[in-house]
């Protein structure tokens, strides 16, 4: 199960993914979209996220 990390994605993480995609190691990857969002896309409606800090 993929879950939200509850921490924003770091610049270095995005840079590492881009470096990989630009490298010869990614030669087998074609026509794909890569979402680098620390899981935010799959847990958009998490009640804790919608309510913000301090709500129970």
Rosetta silent file (secondary structure, phi, psi, omega in degrees, C-alpha in Angstrom):
SEQUENCE: XXXXXXXXXXXXXXXXXXXXXXXXXXXXXXXXXXXXXXXXXXXXXXXXXXXXXXXX
SCORE:     score description
SCORE:     0.000 S_00000001
   1 L     0.000  127.846  175.805    0.000    0.000    0.000 S_00000001
   2 L   -82.866  135.782 -178.535    1.379    3.385   -0.945 S_00000001
   3 L  -133.108  159.759  177.685    0.977    5.986    1.764 S_00000001
   4 L   -68.529  135.045  179.726    1.612    9.655    2.263 S_00000001
   5 L   -78.641  -17.802 -178.427    5.005   10.414    3.735 S_00000001
   6 L    61.825   31.016  175.110    3.622   13.509    5.513 S_00000001
   7 L  -150.641  137.734 -178.886    6.681   15.476    4.454 S_00000001
   8 L   -63.044  149.780  176.253    7.147   17.544    1.329 S_00000001
   9 L   -65.662  140.894 -178.436    9.308   16.146   -1.423 S_00000001
  10 L   -90.870  150.176  179.153   12.833   17.521   -1.253 S_00000001
  11 H   -54.707  -40.277 -178.958   14.575   19.262   -4.144 S_00000001
  12 H   -63.135  -32.591  178.995   17.323   16.642   -4.032 S_00000001
  13 H   -68.304  -42.126  177.646   14.775   13.861   -4.559 S_00000001
  14 H   -66.086  -44.030  179.926   13.424   15.486   -7.704 S_00000001
  15 H   -61.042  -39.365  179.205   16.948   16.164   -8.935 S_00000001
  16 H   -65.103  -39.674  178.196   17.917   12.526   -8.375 S_00000001
  17 H   -65.655  -42.396  178.531   14.926   11.319  -10.388 S_00000001
  18 H   -64.354  -43.566  178.461   15.736   13.709  -13.224 S_00000001
  19 H   -59.703  -41.248  177.234   19.407   12.640  -13.178 S_00000001
  20 H   -61.819  -46.444 -178.232   18.316    9.010  -13.415 S_00000001
  21 H   -64.930  -28.382  178.185   15.996    9.729  -16.346 S_00000001
  22 H   -84.185   -9.934 -176.349   18.793   11.556  -18.159 S_00000001
  23 L   -89.317  162.236  176.274   21.253    8.735  -17.567 S_00000001
  24 H   -62.066  -21.463 -179.880   21.847    5.644  -19.733 S_00000001
  25 H   -64.387  -19.773 -178.943   20.378    3.536  -16.896 S_00000001
  26 H   -97.091   15.943 -174.205   16.888    4.707  -17.865 S_00000001
  27 L   -60.430  -21.438  179.585   17.196    3.595  -21.497 S_00000001
  28 L   -88.667    1.073 -178.576   14.378    1.059  -21.088 S_00000001
  29 L   -99.182  123.019 -179.454   11.842    3.663  -19.944 S_00000001
  30 L  -134.437  140.460  170.398    9.652    5.109  -22.704 S_00000001
  31 L    49.751   48.794  179.458    6.553    7.326  -22.768 S_00000001
  32 L  -121.033  148.794  171.796    5.936    7.332  -19.030 S_00000001
  33 L  -100.219  135.964 -178.732    4.823   10.029  -16.644 S_00000001
  34 L  -118.533  118.783  179.475    6.662   10.160  -13.343 S_00000001
  35 L   -99.565  121.151  178.419    4.959   11.788  -10.370 S_00000001
  36 L  -116.465   91.890 -173.088    7.341   12.858   -7.632 S_00000001
  37 L  -139.655   16.041  178.757    5.059   14.138   -4.890 S_00000001
  38 L    57.736   27.744  176.628    5.854   12.168   -1.704 S_00000001
  39 L    86.918    2.291 -177.088    2.513   10.381   -2.009 S_00000001
  40 H   -60.620  -34.713 -177.414    0.348   13.497   -1.955 S_00000001
  41 H   -65.136  -29.331 -176.803   -1.528   12.460   -5.088 S_00000001
  42 H   -92.506  -12.407 -178.197   -2.872    9.243   -3.618 S_00000001
  43 L  -124.272   33.292 -174.310   -3.965   10.656   -0.254 S_00000001
  44 L   -57.622  -33.084 -175.687   -5.409   13.973   -1.333 S_00000001
  45 L  -101.093   24.217  174.263   -8.546   13.534    0.761 S_00000001
  46 L   -62.148  122.364 -175.919   -6.826   12.474    3.985 S_00000001
  47 H   -56.839  -38.765  179.093   -8.876   14.192    6.697 S_00000001
  48 H   -62.830  -36.390  179.269   -5.801   15.218    8.679 S_00000001
  49 H   -71.356  -39.499 -177.862   -4.391   16.965    5.639 S_00000001
  50 H   -69.615  -35.556 -177.437   -7.637   18.735    4.817 S_00000001
  51 H   -80.882  -26.028 -178.980   -8.201   19.960    8.363 S_00000001
  52 L    86.031  176.313 -177.280   -4.632   21.113    8.931 S_00000001
  53 L   -67.215  147.701  176.255   -2.567   20.960   12.098 S_00000001
  54 L    90.137   -8.733  178.179   -4.245   21.079   15.484 S_00000001
  55 L   -95.202  141.898  177.503   -7.549   19.462   14.469 S_00000001
  56 L  -118.490    0.000    0.000   -8.587   16.123   15.876 S_00000001
